[in-house]
C-alpha atoms as an extended CHARMM CRD file, in Angstrom:
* protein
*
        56  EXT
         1         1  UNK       CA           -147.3970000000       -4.2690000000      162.6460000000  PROA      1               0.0000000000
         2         2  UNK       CA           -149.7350000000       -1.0110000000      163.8060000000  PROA      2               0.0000000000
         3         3  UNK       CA           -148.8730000000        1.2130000000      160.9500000000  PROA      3               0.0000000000
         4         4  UNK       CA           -151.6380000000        3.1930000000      162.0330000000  PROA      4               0.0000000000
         5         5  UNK       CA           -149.9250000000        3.7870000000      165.5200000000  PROA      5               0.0000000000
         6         6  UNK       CA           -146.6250000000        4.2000000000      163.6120000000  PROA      6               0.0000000000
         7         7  UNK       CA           -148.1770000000        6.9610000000      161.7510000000  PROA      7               0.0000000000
         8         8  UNK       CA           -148.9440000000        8.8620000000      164.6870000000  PROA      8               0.0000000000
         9         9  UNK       CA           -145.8700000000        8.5230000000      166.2780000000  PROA      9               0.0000000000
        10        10  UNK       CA           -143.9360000000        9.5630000000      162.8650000000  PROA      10              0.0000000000
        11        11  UNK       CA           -145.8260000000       12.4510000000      162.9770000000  PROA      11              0.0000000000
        12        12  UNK       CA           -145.4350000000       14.1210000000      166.0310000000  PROA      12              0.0000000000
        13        13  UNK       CA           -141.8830000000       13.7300000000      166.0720000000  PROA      13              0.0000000000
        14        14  UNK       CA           -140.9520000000       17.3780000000      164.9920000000  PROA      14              0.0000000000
        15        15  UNK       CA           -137.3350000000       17.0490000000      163.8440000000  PROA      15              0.0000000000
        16        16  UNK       CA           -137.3150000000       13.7940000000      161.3290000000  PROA      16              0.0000000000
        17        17  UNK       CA           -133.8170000000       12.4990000000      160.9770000000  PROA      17              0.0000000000
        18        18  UNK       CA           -132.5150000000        9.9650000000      158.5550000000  PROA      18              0.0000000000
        19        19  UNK       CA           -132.9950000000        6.7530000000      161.0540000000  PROA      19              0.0000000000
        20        20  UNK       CA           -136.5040000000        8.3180000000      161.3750000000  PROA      20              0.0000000000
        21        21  UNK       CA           -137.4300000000        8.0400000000      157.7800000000  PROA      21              0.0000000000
        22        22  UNK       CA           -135.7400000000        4.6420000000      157.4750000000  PROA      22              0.0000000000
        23        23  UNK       CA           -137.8830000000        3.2530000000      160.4620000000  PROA      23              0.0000000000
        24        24  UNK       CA           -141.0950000000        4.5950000000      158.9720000000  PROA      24              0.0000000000
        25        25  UNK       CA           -140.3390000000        3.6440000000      154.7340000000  PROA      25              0.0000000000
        26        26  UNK       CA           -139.1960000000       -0.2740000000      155.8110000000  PROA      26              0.0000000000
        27        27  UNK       CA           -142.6620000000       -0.6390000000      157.8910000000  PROA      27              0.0000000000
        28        28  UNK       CA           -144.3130000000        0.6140000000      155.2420000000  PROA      28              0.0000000000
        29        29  UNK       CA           -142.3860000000       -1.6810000000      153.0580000000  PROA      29              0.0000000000
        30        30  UNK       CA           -142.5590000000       -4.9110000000      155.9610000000  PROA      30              0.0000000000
        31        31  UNK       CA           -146.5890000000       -4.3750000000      155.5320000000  PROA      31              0.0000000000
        32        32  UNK       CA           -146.9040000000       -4.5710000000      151.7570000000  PROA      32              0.0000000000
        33        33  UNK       CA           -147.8150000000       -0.8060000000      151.7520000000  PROA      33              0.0000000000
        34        34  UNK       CA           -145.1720000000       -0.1920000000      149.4110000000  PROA      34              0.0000000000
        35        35  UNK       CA           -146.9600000000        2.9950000000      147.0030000000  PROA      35              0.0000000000
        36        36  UNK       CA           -146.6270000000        4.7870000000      150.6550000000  PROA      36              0.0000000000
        37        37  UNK       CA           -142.8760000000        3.6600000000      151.1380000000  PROA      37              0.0000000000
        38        38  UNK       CA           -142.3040000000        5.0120000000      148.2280000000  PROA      38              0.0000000000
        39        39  UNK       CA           -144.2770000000        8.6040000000      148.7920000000  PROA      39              0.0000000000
        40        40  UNK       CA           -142.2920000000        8.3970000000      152.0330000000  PROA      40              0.0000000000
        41        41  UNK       CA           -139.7070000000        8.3240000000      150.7210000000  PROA      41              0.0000000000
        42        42  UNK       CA           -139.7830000000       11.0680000000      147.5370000000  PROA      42              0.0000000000
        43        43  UNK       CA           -140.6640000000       13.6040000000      150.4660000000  PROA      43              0.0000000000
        44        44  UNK       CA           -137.4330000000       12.9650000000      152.4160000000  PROA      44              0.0000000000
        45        45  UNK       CA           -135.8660000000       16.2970000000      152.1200000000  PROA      45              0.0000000000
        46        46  UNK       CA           -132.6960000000       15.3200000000      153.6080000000  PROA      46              0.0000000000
        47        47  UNK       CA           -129.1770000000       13.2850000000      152.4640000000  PROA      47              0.0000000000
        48        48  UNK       CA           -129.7180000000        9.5130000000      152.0810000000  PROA      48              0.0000000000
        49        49  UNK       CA           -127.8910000000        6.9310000000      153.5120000000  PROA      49              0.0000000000
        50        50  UNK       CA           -126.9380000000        3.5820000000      151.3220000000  PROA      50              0.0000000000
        51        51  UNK       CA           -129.4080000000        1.6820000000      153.3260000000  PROA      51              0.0000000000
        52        52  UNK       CA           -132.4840000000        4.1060000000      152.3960000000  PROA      52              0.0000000000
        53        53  UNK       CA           -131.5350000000        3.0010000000      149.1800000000  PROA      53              0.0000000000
        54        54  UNK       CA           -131.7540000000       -0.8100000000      149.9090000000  PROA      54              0.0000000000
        55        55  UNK       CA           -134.7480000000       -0.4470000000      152.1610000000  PROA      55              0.0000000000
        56        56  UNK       CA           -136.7410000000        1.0130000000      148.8090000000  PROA      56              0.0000000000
């Protein structure tokens, strides 16, 4: 995939929700980028879901 394009888009979107974060951490993940899936992921700063878990 464009994670480069993804990145963009993740980043203007002002108010990150849970489905958000889970979009961004499993293309991260789906792209063998998995050290920033996993930085992604110790900045959420909101509740996490079960499949947050599973994605990571």
């Amino acid at each position: 995939g464009d994670v480069e394009s993804a990145e963009r888009i993740f980043q203007s979107i002002k108010a990150k929700d849970i489905i958000t974060y889970n979009a961004m951490v499993k293309g991260y993940v789906g792209n063998e980028m998995f050290e920033k899936a996993l930085d992604l992921f110790e900045q959420i700063d909101i509740e996490l879901g079960d499949v947050t878990y599973t994605i990571v």
